[in-house]
Coordinates of C-alpha atoms in Angstrom, one line a residue:
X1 CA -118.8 12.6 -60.8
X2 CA -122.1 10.4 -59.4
X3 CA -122.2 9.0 -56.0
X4 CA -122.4 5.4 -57.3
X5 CA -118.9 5.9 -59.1
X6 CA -116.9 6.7 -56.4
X7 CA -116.9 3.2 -54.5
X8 CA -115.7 1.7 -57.8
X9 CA -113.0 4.3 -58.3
X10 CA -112.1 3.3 -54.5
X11 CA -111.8 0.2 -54.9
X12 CA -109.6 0.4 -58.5
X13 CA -107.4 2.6 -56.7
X14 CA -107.2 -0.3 -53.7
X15 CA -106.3 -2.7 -56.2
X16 CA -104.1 -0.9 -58.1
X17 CA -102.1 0.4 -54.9
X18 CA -101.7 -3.5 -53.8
X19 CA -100.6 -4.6 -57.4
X20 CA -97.7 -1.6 -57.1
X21 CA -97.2 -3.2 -53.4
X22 CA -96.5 -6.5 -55.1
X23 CA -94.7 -5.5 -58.2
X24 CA -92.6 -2.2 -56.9
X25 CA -93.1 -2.0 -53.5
X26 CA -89.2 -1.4 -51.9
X27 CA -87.5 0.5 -48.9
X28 CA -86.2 4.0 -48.8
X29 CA -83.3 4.9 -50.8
X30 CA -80.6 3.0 -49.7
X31 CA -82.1 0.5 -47.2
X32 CA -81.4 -3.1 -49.1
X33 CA -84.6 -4.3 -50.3
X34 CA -86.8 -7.3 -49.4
X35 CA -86.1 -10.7 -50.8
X36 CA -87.3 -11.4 -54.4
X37 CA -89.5 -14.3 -54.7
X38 CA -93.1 -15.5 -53.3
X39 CA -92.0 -15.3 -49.9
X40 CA -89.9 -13.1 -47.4
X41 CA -87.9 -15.7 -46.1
X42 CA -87.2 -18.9 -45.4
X43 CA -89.0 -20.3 -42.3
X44 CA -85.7 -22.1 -41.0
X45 CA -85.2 -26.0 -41.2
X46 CA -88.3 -28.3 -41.4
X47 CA -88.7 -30.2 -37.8
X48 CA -88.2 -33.6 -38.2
X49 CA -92.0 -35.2 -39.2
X50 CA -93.2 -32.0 -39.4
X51 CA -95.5 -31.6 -42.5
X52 CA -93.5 -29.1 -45.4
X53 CA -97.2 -27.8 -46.6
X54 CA -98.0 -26.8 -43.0
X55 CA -94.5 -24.9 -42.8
X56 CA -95.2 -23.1 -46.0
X57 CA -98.5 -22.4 -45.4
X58 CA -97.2 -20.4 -41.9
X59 CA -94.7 -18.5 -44.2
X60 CA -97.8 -17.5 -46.3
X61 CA -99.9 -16.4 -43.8
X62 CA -97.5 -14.3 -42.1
X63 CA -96.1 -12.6 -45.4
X64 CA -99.9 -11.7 -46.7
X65 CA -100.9 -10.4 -43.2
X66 CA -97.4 -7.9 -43.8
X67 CA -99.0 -7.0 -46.7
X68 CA -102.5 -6.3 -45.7
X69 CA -101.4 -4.2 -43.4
X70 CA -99.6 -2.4 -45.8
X71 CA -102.1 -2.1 -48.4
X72 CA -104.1 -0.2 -45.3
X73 CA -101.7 1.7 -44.6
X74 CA -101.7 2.7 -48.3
X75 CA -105.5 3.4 -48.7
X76 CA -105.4 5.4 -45.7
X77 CA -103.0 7.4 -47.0
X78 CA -104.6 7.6 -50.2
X79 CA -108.0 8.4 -48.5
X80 CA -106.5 11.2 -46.7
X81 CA -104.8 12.7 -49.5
X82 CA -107.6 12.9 -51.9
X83 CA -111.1 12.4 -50.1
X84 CA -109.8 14.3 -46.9
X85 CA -111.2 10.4 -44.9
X86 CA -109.3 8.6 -42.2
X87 CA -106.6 11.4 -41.6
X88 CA -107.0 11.5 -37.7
X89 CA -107.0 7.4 -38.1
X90 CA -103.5 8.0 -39.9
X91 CA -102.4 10.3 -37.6
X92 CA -102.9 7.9 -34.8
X93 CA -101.5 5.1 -36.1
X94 CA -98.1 7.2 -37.2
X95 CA -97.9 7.2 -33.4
X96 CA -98.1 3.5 -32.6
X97 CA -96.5 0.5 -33.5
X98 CA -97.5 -1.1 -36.5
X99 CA -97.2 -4.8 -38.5
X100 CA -95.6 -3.3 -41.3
X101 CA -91.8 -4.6 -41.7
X102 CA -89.1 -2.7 -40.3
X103 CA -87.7 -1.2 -43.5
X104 CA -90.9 1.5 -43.0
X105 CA -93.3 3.1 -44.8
X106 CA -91.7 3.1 -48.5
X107 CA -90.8 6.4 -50.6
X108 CA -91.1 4.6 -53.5
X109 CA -94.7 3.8 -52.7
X110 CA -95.3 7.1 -51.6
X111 CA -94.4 8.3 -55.2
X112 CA -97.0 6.0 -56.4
X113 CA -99.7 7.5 -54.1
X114 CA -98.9 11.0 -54.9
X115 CA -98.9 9.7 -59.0
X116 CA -102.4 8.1 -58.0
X117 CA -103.8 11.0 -56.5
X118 CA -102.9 13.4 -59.9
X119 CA -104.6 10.2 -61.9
X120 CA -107.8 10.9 -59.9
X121 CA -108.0 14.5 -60.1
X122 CA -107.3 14.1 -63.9
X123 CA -111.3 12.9 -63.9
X124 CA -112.7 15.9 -61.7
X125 CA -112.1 18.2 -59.1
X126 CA -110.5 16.4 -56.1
X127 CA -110.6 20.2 -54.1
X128 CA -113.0 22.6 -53.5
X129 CA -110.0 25.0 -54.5
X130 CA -109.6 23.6 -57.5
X131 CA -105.4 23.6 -57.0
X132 CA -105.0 20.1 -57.8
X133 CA -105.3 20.9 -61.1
X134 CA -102.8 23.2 -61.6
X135 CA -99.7 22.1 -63.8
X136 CA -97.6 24.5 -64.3
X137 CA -95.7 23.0 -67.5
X138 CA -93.1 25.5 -68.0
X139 CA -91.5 23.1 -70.3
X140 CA -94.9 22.6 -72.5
X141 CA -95.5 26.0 -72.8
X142 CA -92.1 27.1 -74.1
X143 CA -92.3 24.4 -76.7
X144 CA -95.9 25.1 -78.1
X145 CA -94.6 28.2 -78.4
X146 CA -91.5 28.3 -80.1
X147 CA -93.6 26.0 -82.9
X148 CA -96.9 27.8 -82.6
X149 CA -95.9 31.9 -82.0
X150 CA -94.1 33.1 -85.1
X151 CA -92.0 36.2 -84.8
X152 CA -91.9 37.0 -81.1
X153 CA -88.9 35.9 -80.4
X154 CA -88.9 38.8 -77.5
X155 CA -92.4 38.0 -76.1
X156 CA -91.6 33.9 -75.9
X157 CA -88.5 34.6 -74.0
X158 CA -89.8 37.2 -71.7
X159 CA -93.3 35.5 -70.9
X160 CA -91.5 32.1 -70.6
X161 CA -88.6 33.4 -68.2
X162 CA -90.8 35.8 -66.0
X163 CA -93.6 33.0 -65.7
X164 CA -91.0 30.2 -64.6
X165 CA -89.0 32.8 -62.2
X166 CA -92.0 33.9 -60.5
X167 CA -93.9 30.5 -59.7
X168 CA -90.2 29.2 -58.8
X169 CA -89.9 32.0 -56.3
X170 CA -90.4 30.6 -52.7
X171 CA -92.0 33.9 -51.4
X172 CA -93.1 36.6 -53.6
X173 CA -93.7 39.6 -52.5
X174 CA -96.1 41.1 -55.0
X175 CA -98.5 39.8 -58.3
X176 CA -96.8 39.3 -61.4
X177 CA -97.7 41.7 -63.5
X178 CA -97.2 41.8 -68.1
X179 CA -98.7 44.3 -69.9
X180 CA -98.4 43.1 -73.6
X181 CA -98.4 45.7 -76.2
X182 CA -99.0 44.9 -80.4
X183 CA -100.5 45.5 -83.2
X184 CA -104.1 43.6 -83.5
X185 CA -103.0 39.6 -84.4
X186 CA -99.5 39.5 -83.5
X187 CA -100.4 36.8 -81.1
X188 CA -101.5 38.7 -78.0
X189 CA -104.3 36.6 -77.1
X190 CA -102.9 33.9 -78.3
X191 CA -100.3 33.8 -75.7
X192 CA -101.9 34.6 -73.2
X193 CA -104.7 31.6 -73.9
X194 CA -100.5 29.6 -74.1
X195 CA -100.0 30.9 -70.7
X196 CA -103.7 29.4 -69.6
X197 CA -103.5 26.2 -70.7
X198 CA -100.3 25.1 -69.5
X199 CA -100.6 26.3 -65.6
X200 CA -103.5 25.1 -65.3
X201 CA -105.3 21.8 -66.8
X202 CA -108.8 23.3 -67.7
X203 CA -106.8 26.2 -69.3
X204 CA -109.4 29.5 -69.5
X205 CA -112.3 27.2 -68.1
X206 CA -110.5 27.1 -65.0
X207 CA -112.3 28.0 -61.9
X208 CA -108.8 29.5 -61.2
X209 CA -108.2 31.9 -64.2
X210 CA -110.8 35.1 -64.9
X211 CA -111.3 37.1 -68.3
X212 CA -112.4 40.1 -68.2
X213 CA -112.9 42.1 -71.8
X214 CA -113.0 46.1 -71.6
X215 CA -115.9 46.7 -74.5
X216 CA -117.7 43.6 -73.0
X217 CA -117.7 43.3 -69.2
X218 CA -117.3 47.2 -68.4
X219 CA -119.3 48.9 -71.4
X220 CA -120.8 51.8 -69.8
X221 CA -118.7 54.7 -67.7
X222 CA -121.8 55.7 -66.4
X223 CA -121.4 52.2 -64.4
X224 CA -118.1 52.4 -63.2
X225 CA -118.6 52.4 -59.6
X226 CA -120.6 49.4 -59.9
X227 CA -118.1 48.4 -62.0
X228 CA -115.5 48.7 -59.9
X229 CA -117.2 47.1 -57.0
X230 CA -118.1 43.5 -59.1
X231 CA -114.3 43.7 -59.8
X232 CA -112.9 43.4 -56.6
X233 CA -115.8 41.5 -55.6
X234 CA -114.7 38.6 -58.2
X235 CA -110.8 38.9 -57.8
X236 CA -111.2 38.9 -53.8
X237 CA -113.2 35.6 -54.3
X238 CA -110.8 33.6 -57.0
X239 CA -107.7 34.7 -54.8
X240 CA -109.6 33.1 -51.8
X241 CA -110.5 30.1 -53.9
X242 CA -107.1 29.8 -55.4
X243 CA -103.4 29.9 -54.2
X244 CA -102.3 30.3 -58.0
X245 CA -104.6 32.7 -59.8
X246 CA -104.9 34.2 -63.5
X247 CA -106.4 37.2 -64.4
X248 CA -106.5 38.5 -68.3
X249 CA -107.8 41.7 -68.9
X250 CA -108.2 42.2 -72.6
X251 CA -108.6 45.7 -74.2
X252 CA -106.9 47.5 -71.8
X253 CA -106.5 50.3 -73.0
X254 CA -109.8 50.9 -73.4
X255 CA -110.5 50.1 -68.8
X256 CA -111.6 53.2 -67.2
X257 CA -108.9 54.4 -65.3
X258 CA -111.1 53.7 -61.8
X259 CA -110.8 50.2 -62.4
X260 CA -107.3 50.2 -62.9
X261 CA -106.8 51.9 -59.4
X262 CA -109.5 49.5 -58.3
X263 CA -107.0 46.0 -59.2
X264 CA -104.2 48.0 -58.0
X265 CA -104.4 46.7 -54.2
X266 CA -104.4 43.1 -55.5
X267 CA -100.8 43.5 -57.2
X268 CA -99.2 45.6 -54.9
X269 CA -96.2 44.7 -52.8
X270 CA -97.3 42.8 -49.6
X271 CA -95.8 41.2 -46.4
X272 CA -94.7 37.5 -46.5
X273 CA -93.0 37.1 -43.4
X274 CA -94.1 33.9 -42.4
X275 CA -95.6 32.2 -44.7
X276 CA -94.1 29.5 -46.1
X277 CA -96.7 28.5 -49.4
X278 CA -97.6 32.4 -50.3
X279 CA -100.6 32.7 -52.7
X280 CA -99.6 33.5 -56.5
X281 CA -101.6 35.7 -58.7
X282 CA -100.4 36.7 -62.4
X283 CA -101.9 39.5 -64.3
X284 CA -101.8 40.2 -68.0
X285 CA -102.5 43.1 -69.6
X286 CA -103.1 43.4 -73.3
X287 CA -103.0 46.7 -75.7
X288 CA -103.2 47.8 -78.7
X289 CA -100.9 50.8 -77.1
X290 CA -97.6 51.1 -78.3
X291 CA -98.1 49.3 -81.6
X292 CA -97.3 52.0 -83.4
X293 CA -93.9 52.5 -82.2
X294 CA -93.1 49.2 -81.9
X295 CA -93.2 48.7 -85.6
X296 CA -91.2 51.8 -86.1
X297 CA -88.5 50.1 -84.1
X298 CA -89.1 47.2 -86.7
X299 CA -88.9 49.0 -89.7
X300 CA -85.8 50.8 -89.0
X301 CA -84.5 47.8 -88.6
X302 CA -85.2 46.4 -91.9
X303 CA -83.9 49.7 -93.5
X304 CA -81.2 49.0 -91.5
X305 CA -80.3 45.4 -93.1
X306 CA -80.6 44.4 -89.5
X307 CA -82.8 41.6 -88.7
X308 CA -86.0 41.3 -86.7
X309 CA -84.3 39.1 -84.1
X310 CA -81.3 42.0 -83.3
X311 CA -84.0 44.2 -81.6
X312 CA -83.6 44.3 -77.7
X313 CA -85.9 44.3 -75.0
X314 CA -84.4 46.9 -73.6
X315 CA -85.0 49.1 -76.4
X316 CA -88.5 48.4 -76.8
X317 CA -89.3 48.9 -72.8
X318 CA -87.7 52.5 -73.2
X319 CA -90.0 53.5 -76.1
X320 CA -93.3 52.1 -75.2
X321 CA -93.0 53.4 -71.3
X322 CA -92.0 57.0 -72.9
X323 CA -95.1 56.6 -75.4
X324 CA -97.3 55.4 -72.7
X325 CA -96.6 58.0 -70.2
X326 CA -97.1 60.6 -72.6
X327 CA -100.6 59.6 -73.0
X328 CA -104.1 61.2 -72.0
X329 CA -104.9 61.5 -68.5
X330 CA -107.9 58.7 -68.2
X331 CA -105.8 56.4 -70.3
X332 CA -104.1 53.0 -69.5
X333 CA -100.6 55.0 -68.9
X334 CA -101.9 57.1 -65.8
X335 CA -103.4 54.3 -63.7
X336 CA -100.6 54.3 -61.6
X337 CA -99.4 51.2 -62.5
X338 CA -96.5 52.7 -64.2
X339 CA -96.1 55.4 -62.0
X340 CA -95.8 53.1 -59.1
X341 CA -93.8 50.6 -60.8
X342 CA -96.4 47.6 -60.4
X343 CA -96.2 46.7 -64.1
X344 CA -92.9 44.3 -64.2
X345 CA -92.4 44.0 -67.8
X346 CA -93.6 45.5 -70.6
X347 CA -93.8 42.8 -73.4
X348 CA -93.9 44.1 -77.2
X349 CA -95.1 41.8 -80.1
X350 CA -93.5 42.9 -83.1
X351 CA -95.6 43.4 -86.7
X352 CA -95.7 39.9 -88.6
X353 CA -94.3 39.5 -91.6
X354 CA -95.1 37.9 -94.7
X355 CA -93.5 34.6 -94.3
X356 CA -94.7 34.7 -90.5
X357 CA -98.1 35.0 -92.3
X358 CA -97.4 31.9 -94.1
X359 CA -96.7 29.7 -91.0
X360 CA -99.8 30.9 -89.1
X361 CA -101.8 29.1 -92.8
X362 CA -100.0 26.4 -92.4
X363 CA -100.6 26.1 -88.7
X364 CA -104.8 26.9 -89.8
X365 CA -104.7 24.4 -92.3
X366 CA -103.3 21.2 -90.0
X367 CA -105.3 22.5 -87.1
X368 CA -108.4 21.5 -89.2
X369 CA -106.6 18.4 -90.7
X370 CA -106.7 20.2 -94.4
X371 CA -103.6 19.3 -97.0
X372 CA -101.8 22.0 -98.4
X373 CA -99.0 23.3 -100.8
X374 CA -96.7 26.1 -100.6
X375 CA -98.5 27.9 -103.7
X376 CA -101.5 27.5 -101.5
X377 CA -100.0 29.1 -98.2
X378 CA -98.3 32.1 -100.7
X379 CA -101.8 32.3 -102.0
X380 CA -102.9 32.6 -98.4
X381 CA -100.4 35.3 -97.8
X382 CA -101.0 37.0 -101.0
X383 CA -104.9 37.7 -99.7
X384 CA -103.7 39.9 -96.9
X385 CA -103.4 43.5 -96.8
X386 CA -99.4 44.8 -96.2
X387 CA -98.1 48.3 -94.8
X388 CA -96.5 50.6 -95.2
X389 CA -97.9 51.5 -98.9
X390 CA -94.1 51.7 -100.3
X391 CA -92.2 48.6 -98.7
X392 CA -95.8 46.4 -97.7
X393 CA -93.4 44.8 -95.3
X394 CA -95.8 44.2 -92.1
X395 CA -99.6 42.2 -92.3
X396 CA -101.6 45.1 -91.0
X397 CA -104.0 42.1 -89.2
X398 CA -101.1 40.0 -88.3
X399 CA -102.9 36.0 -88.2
X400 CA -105.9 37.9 -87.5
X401 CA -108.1 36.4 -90.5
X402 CA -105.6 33.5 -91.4
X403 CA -108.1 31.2 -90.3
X404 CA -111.2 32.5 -92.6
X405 CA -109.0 32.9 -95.5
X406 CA -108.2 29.5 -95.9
X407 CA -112.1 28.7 -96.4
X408 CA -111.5 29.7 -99.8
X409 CA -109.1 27.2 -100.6
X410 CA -111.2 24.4 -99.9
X411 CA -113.1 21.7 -102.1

């Protein structure tokens, strides 16, 4: 944002603040409020041969030098708050006596400040941090989900309730830490781009969230000491930028297990004695590990006659830690974060299904404002490859390639 805007966006926020004065402006919760009407109160009897305007025109004056005062009182605040200007002048006069009437500095006013504030940062970055624009909509993101993520029923309701517990936590003592585990295009990245975008408003172009791809960022083993030193290099700097930081490390099975060991540190159990606003850090993990069993869980299921939405958590967690841990020695498993317990839930997507394969066209097809028929999402469906070879029961891409296959469906 220029220089020249922010004197206009000063002077907006004046005028609005002194319209909320006028229009909403009332005492603390159970104080009785002012009088309605122009003015607030009636000067007493007219002397006799006095003039009425002069009288009135006393009663004015008075009730917009209350006001004035208030509306400073309001910018300073305001000032403070965002632009970090006139606090020590706002300090001082908390100390002294003031014009403003004795019902006090109102909370309902004080709502409208702090509403203000988020307005502003809305446009740009209020903070060096980058904190105000963290939002944390808990609610949001387990909506979009349950319409938007089909056949997780077990990742939704861990990711959701681990995500809400943990920010809600008043002092936590370590990271939060999900490794997800799926088949390729059972929604892996796409829930974790969920989680982004509802804590924080730029979602993965946040200043406060870092993606880190195995293949991509750490392609060479023959680097992995400078690997390993760029890591903690960038995690030490977003956790000093941030109080609330996100860090997605696709492909992980494929990290070197040095830089495993090397984030270890930053999710390990720490003091907190003290402090009152601890810093939050989340970590997700996601694998192609354990996708194998995972849809063996699945299928005997089906064979079962059970459905999909009987399979436990529980069960899952047992089979993929027991897979994991059996693993090779430089793989994902022996990094220690199992070993030493810093992984706090194991989250399994389960294989998709053809009528889950169905939704994910429909969901392609409004994304790009496309009409559609159910012949035409069966035909989607159709077009993808199903395993095993006798029951073709699971998309062995999941939604991978939704999005490309509708292409051929249009005019």
């Amino acid at each position: 944002m220029g220089q020249g805007s922010l004197p206009a966006l000063r002077g907006l926020g004046c005028c609005v603040l002194v319209l909320l004065l006028l229009l909403g402006g009332s005492g603390s919760p159970g104080t009785k409020p002012p009088p309605r009407g122009p003015w607030p109160e009636e000067p007493g009897p007219v002397p006799e041969g006095a003039p009425w305007g002069r009288v009135r025109y006393e009663a004015v004056k008075k009730h917009l030098g209350v006001v004035g005062a208030l509306s400073k009182h309001y910018w300073q605040y305001l000032a403070c708050k965002v632009w970090q200007e006139g606090c020590e002048e706002e300090k001082k006069q908390q100390g002294q006596a003031s014009p403003i009437p004795s019902w006090g500095f109102p909370l309902v006013g004080q709502d409208y400040l702090e509403i203000l504030s988020a307005w502003y940062c809305s446009f740009g970055k209020c903070c060096e941090t980058g904190d105000c624009r963290i939002i944390n909509n808990i609610t949001g993101l387990e909506a979009d989900l349950d319409g938007q993520l089909h056949g997780q029923h077990l990742a939704k309701e861990v990711v959701v309730q681990a995500v809400q517990g943990y920010l809600q936590s008043p002092q936590p003592q370590k990271a939060l830490v999900l490794s997800f585990h799926g088949w390729s295009g059972t929604g892996k990245n796409f829930m974790a781009r969920m989680v982004a975008s509802h804590l924080y408003r730029d979602g993965l172009k946040s200043d406060c969230v870092r993606v880190f791809v195995s293949l991509l960022h750490f392609p060479h083993h023959n680097y992995v000491d400078s690997y390993k030193a760029q890591l903690q290099r960038q995690i030490s700097e977003t956790l000093q930028r941030c109080r609330q930081a996100l860090f997605i490390f696709d492909e992980a099975e494929k990290l070197h297990s040095s830089l495993l060991d090397a984030i270890k540190p930053f999710m390990a159990q720490h003091d907190s004695k003290g402090q009152a606003d601890q810093q939050r850090s989340i970590f997700l993990f996601l694998s192609n590990l354990g996708g194998n069993t995972i849809n063996e869980v699945a299928l005997d299921f089906w064979r079962a006659g059970r459905a999909r939405e009987e399979i436990s958590l529980e069960l899952l967690e047992q089979r993929l830690r027991l897979e994991l841990q059996e693993a090779a020695v430089n793989s994902y498993a022996h990094s220690h974060l199992l070993r030493e317990n810093l992984i706090d839930f194991m989250v399994p997507f389960l294989p998709l299904e053809y009528q889950h394969v169905k939704l994910c066209a429909r969901d392609a097809f409004l994304a790009r404002g496309l009409p559609y028929t159910e012949t035409t999402l069966d035909e989607v469906a159709q077009m993808m490859v199903f395993v095993p070879k006798e029951e073709k029961l699971f998309s062995a891409q999941g939604c991978k390639s939704v999005p490309q296959r509708i292409n051929y469906f249009l005019p």
